[in-house]
Coordinates of C-alpha atoms in Angstrom, one line a residue:
X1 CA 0.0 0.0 0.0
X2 CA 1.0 3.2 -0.9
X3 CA 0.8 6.2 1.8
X4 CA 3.1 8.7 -0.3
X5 CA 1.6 12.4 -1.1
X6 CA -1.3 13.4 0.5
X7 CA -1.5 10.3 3.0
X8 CA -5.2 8.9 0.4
X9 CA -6.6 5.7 1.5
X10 CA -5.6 2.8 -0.6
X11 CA -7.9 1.7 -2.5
X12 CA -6.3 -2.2 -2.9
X13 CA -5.6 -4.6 0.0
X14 CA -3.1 -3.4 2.9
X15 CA 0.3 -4.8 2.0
X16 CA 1.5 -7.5 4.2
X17 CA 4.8 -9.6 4.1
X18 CA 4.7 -13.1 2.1
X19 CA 3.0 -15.5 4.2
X20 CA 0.9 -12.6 6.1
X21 CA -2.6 -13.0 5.9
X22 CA -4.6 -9.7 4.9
X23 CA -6.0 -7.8 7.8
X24 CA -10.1 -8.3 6.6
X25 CA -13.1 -8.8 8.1
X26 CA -15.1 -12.3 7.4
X27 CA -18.7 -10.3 7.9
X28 CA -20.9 -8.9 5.9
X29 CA -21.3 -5.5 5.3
X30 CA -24.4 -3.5 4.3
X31 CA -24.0 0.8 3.5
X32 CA -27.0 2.7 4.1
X33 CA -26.2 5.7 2.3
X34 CA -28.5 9.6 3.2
X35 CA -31.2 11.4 2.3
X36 CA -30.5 12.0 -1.8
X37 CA -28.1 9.6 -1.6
X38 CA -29.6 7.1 -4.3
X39 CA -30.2 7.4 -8.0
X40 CA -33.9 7.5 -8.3
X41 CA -35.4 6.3 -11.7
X42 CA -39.3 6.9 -12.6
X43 CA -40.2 3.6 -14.3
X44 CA -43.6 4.6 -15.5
X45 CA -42.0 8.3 -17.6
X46 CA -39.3 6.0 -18.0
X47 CA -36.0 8.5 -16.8
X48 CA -33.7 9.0 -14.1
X49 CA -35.2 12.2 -11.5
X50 CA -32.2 12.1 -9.0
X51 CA -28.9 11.6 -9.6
X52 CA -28.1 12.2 -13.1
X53 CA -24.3 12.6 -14.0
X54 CA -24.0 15.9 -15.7
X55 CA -24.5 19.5 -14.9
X56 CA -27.6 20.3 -16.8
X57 CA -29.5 18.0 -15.3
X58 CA -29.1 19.7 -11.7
X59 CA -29.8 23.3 -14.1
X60 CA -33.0 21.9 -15.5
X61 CA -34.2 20.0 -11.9
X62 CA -33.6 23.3 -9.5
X63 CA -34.3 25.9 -11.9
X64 CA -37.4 25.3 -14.4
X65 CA -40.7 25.5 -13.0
X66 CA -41.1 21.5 -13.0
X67 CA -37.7 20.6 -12.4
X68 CA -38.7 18.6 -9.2
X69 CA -41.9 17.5 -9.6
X70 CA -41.5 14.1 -10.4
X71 CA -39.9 14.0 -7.0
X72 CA -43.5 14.9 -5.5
X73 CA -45.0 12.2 -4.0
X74 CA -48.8 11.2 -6.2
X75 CA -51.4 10.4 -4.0
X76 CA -51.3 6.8 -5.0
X77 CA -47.7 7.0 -3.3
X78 CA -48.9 8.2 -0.3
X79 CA -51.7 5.3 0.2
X80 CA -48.9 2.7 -0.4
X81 CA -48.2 2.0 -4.0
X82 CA -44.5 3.0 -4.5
X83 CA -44.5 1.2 -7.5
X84 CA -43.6 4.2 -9.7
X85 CA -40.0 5.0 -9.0
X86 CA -37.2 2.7 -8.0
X87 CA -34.1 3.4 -6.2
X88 CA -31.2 1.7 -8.9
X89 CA -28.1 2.6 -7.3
X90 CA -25.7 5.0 -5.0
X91 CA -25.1 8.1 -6.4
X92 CA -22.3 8.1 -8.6
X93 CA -21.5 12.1 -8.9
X94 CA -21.8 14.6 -6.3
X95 CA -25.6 16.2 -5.7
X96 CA -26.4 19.7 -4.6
X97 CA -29.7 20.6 -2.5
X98 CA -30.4 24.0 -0.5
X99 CA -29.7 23.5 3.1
X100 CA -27.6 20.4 2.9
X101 CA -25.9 21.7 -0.1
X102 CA -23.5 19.3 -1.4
X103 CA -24.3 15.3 -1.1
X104 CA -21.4 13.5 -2.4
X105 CA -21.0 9.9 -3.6
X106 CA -20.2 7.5 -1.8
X107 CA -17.9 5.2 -4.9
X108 CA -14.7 6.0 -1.8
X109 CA -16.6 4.6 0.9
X110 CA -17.5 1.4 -1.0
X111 CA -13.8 1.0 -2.2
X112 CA -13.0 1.3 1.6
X113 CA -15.6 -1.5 2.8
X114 CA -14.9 -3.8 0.0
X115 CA -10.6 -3.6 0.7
X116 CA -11.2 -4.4 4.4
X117 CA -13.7 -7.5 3.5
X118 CA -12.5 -11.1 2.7
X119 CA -14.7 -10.6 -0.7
X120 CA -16.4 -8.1 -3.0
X121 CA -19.3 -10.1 -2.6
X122 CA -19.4 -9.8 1.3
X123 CA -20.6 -6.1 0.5
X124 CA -24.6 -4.5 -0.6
X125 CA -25.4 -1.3 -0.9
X126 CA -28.9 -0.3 -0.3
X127 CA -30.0 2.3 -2.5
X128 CA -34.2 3.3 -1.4
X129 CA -36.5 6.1 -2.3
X130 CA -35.4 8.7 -0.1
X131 CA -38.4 10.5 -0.6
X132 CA -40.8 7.6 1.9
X133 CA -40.6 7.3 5.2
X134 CA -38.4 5.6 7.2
X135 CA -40.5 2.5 8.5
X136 CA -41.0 1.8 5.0
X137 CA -37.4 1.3 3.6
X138 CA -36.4 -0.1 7.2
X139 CA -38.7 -2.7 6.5
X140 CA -37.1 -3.5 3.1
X141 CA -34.3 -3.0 4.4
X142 CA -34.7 -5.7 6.8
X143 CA -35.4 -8.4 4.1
X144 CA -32.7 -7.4 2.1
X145 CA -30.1 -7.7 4.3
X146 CA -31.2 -10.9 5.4
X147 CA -31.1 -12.5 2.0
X148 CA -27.7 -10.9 1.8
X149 CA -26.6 -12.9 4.8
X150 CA -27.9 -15.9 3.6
X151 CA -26.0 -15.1 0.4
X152 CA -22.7 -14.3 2.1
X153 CA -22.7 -17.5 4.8
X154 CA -23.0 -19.9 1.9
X155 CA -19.8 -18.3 -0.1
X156 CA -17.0 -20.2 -0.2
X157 CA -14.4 -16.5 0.6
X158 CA -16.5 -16.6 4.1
X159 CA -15.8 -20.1 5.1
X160 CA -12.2 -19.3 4.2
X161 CA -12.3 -16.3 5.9
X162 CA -14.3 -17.2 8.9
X163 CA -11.1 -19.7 10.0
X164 CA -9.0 -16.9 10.1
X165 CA -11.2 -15.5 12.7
X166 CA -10.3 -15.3 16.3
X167 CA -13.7 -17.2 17.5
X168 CA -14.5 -18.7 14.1
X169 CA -17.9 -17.4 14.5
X170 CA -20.1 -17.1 11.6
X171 CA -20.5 -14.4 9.9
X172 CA -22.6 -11.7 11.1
X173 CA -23.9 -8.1 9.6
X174 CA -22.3 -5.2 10.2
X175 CA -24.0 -1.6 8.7
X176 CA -21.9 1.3 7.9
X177 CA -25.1 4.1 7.6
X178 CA -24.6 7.8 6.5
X179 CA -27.3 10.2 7.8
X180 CA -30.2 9.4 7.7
X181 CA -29.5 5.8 6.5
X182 CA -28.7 5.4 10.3
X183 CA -32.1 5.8 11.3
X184 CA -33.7 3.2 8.3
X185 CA -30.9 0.6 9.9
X186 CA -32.4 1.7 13.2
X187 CA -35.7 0.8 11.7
X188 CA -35.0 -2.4 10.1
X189 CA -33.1 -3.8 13.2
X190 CA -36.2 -3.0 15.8
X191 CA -39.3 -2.6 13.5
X192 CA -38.4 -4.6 10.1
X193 CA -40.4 -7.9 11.2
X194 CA -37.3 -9.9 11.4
X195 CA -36.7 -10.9 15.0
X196 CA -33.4 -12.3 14.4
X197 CA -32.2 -9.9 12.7
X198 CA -30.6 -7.8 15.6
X199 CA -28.9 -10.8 17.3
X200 CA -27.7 -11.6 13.7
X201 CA -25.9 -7.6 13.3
X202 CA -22.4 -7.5 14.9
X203 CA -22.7 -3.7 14.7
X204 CA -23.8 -0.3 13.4
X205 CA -21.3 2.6 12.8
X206 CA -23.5 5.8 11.7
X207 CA -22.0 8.8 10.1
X208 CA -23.8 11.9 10.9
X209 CA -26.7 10.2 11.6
X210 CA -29.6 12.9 13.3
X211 CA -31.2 10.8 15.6
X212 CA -33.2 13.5 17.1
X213 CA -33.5 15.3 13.7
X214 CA -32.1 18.9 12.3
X215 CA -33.2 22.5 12.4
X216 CA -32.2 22.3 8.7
X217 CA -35.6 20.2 7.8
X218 CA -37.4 22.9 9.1
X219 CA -35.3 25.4 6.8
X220 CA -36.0 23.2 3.9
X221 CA -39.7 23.2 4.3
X222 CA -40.0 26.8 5.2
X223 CA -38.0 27.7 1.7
X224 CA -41.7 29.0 0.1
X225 CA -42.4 31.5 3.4
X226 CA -41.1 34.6 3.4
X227 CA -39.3 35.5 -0.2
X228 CA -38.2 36.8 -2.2
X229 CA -36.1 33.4 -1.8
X230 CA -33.9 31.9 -5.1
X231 CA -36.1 29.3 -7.0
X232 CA -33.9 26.1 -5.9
X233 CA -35.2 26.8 -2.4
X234 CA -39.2 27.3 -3.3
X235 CA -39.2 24.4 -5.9
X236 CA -37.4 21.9 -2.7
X237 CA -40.2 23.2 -0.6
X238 CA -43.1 22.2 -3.1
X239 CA -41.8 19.1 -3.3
X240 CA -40.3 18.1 0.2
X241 CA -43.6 18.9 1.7
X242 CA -45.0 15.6 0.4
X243 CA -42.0 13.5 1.7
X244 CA -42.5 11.2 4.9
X245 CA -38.9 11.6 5.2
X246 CA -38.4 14.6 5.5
X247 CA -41.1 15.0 8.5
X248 CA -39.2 12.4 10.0
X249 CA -36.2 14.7 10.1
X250 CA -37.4 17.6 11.9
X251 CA -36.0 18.3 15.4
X252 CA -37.3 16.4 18.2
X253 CA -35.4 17.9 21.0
X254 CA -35.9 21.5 22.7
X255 CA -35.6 23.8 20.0
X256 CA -38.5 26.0 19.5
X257 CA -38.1 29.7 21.2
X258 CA -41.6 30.8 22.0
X259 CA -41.7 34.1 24.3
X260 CA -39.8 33.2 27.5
X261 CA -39.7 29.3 26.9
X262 CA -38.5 26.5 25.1
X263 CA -40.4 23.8 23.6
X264 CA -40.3 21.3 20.8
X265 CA -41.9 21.7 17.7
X266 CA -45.6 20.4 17.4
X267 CA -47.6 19.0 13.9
X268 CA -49.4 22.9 14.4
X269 CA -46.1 24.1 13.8
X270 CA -45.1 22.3 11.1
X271 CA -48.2 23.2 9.3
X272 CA -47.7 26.6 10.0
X273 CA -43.6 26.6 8.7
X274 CA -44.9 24.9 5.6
X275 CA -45.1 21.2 6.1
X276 CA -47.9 19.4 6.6
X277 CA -49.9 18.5 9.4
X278 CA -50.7 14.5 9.1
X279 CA -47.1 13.6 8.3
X280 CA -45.5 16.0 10.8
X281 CA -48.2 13.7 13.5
X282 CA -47.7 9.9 11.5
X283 CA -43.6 11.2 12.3
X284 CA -44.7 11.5 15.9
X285 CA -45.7 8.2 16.0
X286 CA -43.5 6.5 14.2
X287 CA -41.0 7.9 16.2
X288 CA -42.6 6.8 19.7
X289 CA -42.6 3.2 18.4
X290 CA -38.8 3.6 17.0
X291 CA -37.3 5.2 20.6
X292 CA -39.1 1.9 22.6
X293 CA -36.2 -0.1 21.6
X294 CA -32.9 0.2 22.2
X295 CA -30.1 0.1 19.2
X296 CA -27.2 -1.7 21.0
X297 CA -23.5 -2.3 19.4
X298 CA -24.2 1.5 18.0
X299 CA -20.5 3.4 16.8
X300 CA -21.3 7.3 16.2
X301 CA -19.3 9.1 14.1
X302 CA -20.2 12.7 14.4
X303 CA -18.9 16.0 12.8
X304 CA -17.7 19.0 14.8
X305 CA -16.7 22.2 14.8
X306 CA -18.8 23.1 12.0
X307 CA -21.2 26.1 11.9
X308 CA -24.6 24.5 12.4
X309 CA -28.3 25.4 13.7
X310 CA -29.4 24.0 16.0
X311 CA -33.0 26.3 17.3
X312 CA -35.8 28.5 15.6
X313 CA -38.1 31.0 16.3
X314 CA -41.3 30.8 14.3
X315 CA -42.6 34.3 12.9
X316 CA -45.4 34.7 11.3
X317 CA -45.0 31.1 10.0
X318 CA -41.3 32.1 9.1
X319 CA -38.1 30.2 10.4
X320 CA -35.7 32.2 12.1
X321 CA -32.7 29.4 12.7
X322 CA -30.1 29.6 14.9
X323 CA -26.4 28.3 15.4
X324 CA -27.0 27.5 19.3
X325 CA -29.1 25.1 21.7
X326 CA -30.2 24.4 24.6
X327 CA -29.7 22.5 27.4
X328 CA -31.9 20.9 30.5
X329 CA -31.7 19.7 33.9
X330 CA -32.0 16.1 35.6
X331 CA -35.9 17.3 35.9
X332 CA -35.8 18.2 32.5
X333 CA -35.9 21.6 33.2
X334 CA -34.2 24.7 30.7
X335 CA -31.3 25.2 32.3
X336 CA -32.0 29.7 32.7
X337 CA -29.5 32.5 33.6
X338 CA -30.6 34.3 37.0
X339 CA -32.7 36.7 35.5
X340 CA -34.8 33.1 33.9
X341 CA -33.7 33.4 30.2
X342 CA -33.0 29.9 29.0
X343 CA -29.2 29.7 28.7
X344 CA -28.1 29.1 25.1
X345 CA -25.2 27.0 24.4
X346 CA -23.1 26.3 20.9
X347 CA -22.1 22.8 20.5
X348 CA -21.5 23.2 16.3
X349 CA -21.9 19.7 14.4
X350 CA -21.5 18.5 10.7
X351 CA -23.6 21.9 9.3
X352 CA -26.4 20.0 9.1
X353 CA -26.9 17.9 12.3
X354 CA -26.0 19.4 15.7
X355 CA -23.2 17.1 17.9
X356 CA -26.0 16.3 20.4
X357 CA -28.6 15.0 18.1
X358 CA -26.0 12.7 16.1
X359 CA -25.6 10.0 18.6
X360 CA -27.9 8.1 21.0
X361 CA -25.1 8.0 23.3
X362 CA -22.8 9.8 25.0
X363 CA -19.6 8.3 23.8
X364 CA -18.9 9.7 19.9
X365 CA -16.4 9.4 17.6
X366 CA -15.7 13.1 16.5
X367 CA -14.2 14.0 13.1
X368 CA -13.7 17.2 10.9
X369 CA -16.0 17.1 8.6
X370 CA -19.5 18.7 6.5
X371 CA -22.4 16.6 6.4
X372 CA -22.4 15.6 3.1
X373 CA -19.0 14.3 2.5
X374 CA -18.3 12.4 5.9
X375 CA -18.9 9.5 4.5
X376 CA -16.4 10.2 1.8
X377 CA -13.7 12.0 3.9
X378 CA -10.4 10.1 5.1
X379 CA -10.8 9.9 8.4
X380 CA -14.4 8.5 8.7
X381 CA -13.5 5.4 6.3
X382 CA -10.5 4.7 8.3
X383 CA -12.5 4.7 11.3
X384 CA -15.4 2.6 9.4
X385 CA -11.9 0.2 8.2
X386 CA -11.0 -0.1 11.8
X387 CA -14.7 -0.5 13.1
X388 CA -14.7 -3.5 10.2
X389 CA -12.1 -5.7 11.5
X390 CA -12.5 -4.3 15.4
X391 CA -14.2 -7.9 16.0
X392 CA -10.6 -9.6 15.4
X393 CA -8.7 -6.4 17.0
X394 CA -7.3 -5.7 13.8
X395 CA -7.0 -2.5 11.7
X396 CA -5.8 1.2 10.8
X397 CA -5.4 3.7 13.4
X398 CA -8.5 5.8 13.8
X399 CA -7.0 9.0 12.4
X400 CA -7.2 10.8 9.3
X401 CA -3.6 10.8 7.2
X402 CA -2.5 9.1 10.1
X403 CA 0.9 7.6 10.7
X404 CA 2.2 4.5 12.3
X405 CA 5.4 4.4 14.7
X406 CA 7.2 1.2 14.7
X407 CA 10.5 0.6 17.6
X408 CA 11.7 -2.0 19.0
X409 CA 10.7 -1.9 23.1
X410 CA 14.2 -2.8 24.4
X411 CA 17.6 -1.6 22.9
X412 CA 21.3 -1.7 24.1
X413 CA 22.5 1.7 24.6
X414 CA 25.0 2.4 22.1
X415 CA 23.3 -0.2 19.5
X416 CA 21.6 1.5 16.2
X417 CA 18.4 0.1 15.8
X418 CA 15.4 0.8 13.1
X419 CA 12.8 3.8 13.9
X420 CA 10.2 3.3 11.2
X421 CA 7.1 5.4 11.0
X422 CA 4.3 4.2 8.1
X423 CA 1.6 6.0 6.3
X424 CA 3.7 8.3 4.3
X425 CA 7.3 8.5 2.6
X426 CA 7.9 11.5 2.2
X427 CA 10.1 13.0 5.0
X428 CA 8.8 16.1 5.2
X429 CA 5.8 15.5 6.0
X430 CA 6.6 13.7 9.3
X431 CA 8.6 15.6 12.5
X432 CA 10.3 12.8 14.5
X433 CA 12.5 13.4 17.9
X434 CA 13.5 10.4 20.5
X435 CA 13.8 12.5 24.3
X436 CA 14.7 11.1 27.2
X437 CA 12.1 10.2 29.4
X438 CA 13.6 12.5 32.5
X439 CA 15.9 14.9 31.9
X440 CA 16.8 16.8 29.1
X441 CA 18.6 14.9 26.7
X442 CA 17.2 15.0 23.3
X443 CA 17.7 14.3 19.9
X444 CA 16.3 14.5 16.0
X445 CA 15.4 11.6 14.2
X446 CA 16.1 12.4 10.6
X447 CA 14.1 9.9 8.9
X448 CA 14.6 9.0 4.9
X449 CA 12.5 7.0 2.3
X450 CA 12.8 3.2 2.4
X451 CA 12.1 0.4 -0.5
X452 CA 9.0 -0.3 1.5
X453 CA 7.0 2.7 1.4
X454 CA 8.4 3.8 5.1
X455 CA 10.8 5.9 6.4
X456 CA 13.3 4.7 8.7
X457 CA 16.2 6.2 10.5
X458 CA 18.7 4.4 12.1
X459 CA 18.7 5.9 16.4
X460 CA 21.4 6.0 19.2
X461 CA 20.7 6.1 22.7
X462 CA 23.6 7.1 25.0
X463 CA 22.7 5.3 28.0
X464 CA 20.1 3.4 30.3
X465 CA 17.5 4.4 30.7
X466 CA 13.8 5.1 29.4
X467 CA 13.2 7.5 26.2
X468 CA 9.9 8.7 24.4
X469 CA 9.6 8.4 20.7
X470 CA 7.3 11.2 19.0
X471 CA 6.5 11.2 15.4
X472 CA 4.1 13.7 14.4
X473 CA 2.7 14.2 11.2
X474 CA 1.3 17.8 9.3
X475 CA -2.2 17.3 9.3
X476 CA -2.6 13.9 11.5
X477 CA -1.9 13.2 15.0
X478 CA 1.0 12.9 16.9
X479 CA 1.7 9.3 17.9
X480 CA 4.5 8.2 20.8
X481 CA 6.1 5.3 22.0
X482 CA 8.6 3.9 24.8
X483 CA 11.7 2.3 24.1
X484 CA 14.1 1.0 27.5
X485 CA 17.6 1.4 27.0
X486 CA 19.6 -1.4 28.9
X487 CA 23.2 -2.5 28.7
X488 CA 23.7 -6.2 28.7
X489 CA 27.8 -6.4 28.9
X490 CA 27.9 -5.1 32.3
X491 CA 30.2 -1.7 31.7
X492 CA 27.1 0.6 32.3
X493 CA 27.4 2.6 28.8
X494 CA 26.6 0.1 26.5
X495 CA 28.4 1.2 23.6
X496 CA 31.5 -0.7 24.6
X497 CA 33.9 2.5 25.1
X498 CA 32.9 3.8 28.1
X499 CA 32.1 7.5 27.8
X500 CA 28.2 7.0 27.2
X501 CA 27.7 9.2 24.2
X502 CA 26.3 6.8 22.8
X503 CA 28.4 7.3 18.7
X504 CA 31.3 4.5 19.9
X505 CA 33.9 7.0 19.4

């Protein structure tokens, strides 16, 4: 594998030694991708109306007075025949939409999953109409992965695989989910009619996934209130106000000012912003149902440090957002300042979903990254690569353009040995010193290029003792190790001529 440049993901199996086996995962991997995430095809006008791969086709959708319609759901489609269009694939080219603005493919991600399995074949995506409601595709879902189980269980690359395993277990299904492919998964594994099907699910890694839904919903079906607004935003309103989906991704949580007080957002509400009534309640509902069971072996990767809004005020049935939340007591009481003003808090997110509604736990795995690229982003696919083979304790470091340090743990003062550092090899991009652990001797590492695709450096410690390695890259983390420096031939210095600087001389 090749780390060199810019520190990419490989995109082919991690190199091993002759006679290593390749550090993959046996189980079987399903990726849920976002809302606008899948190509959507309309099989009765016979043409794609999502996802097509060129530039005019985004012109002629957001800006002509029909663009979107087909997107609307019919009223056949909302009493249950979803016959008409058919989810055919992942996107394959990056999306725009107002609000969550760019929605990028997910062709990296895949590469990722499929490199850390023992097969190709150990891999489904599940593209679904984006545009129903959750329950729906969770249920599909549900019977989808379960035939891919099946599928993968009889293939001969899992019973080879599987004896590589630390238990030998079967496989079992693990679901990497952006957004809010996090909550179908959450669906199919607690509502999808499969009882099995959770005991069969080794574990869920979401990316950005708002559990307790996004201001920016609200935004998106408040586009037609208020103008003069740019036509992208009106014709996205028109049509999102018929989705289930995107009902089901309002904010749940406090985040409603009204006068003095906090609240969350009621179907009255999201009739009056724009959205309508019966699906804003059936969301209500469905979501009761969903929260009633519990989504164990759950791995949230969430975005920070992005700007992101996380409360409204509702004027005159327009959406005044903003980029800060709020926050309550054991009681469940807004926390207030002492003259009884709710206390507003900014906790950023992924621009589209706040940090505290992307996880159903407190525990997250944090990364630097907008909403609609996590998924494709560095440091999210090493962390889903790691989450992969985590079953075998196997895997990348969880870091993006992240570096390995490799030294021996006991040396003979005096003695060159091999400081190697992997993920990159070019020099300049990594900073390595060796320091003594107590006191204040320390040194450089010059590292150089090696045949391998490492850098090495050859290191001399002058005496006993213990010493810190630190190798820190420009744009990754900075990664230490110990190494005990211990003379073996009795003269104390190690080196053999007695002055303990550690060059022989």
């Amino acid at each position: 594998m090749n780390h060199s440049g810019g520190g990419t993901l490989p995109t082919s199996l991690p190199h091993t030694e002759p006679g290593l086996v390749p550090a993959v995962t046996h189980d079987a991997v399903v990726i849920v991708p976002g809302i606008m995430g899948s190509e959507l095809y309309d099989t009765v006008a016979g043409r794609t109306i999502w996802g097509l791969a060129n530039g005019s086709w985004l012109g002629r959708a957001w800006l002509t007075r029909d663009g979107l319609a087909p997107l609307r759901l019919t009223d056949e489609e909302r009493a249950g025949d979803h016959s008409r269009v058919r989810a055919r694939r992942l996107l394959r080219t990056p999306a725009w939409s107002p609000f969550l603005r760019g929605v990028e493919p997910y062709h990296a991600l895949v590469r990722t999953v499929e490199n850390t399995t023992a097969h190709p074949d150990a891999v489904m995506t599940f593209p679904y109409d984006w545009r129903l409601s959750i329950e729906v595709n969770g249920r599909r879902l549900a019977e989808e992965a379960r035939a891919h189980l099946q599928r993968w269980l009889a293939h001969p690359a899992q019973a080879a695989a599987r004896r590589q395993a630390v238990d030998e277990r079967p496989a079992r299904l693990v679901f990497v989910a952006h957004s809010m492919g996090g909550l179908v998964t959450y669906a199919a594994l607690t509502l999808g009619g499969d009882r099995d099907l959770l005991d069969d699910t080794r574990g869920v890694m979401t990316l950005g996934t708002p559990f307790q839904g996004s201001v920016v919903a609200a935004n998106i079906l408040n586009a037609r209130q208020g103008g003069p607004l740019p036509l992208p935003h009106t014709r996205l309103a028109r049509a999102a106000a018929t989705m289930p989906a995107v009902h089901e991704l309002l904010p749940r949580f406090l985040c409603l000012e009204d006068g003095p007080d906090v609240r969350r957002l009621t179907a009255v509400d999201v009739a009056d912003l724009g959205g309508d009534k019966d699906l804003a309640a059936a969301s209500e509902g469905f979501f009761s149902s969903l929260y009633a069971h519990e989504l164990p072996r759950q791995r949230p990767v969430v975005g920070i440090r992005q700007d992101t809004v996380q409360s409204l005020r509702l004027v005159d049935g327009v959406v005044h957002a903003s980029e800060y939340c709020f926050r309550t007591d054991g009681d469940g009481e807004v926390k207030r300042d002492a003259n009884g003003a709710p206390l507003r808090y900014r906790v950023w997110g992924d621009g589209t979903v706040h940090r505290g509604s992307a996880s159903l736990l407190r525990r997250t795995v944090p990364v630097f990254a907008q909403h609609g690229a996590i998924a494709q982003g560095r440091e999210a696919r090493r962390i889903v690569a790691d989450f992969l083979l985590e079953d075998d304790h196997l895997g990348p470091d969880q870091a993006e353009d992240g570096i390995g340090l490799n030294v021996p743990d006991f040396v003979g003062p005096g003695t060159a040995w091999d400081c190697r550092v992997t993920g990159t090899d070019d020099p300049a991009q990594v900073e390595c010193v060796v320091a003594a652990a107590e006191g204040d001797w320390r040194r450089p590492v010059r590292l150089e290029a090696g045949d391998d695709d490492r850098l090495h450096a050859g290191v001399t410690l002058p005496g006993e003792g213990l010493y810190r390695v630190t190798a820190r890259s420009e744009t990754g983390p900075t990664v230490t190790q110990l190494v005990f420096a211990g003379a073996e031939d009795g003269n104390g210095d190690g080196d053999g001529d007695g002055d303990g600087d550690g060059t022989g001389d």
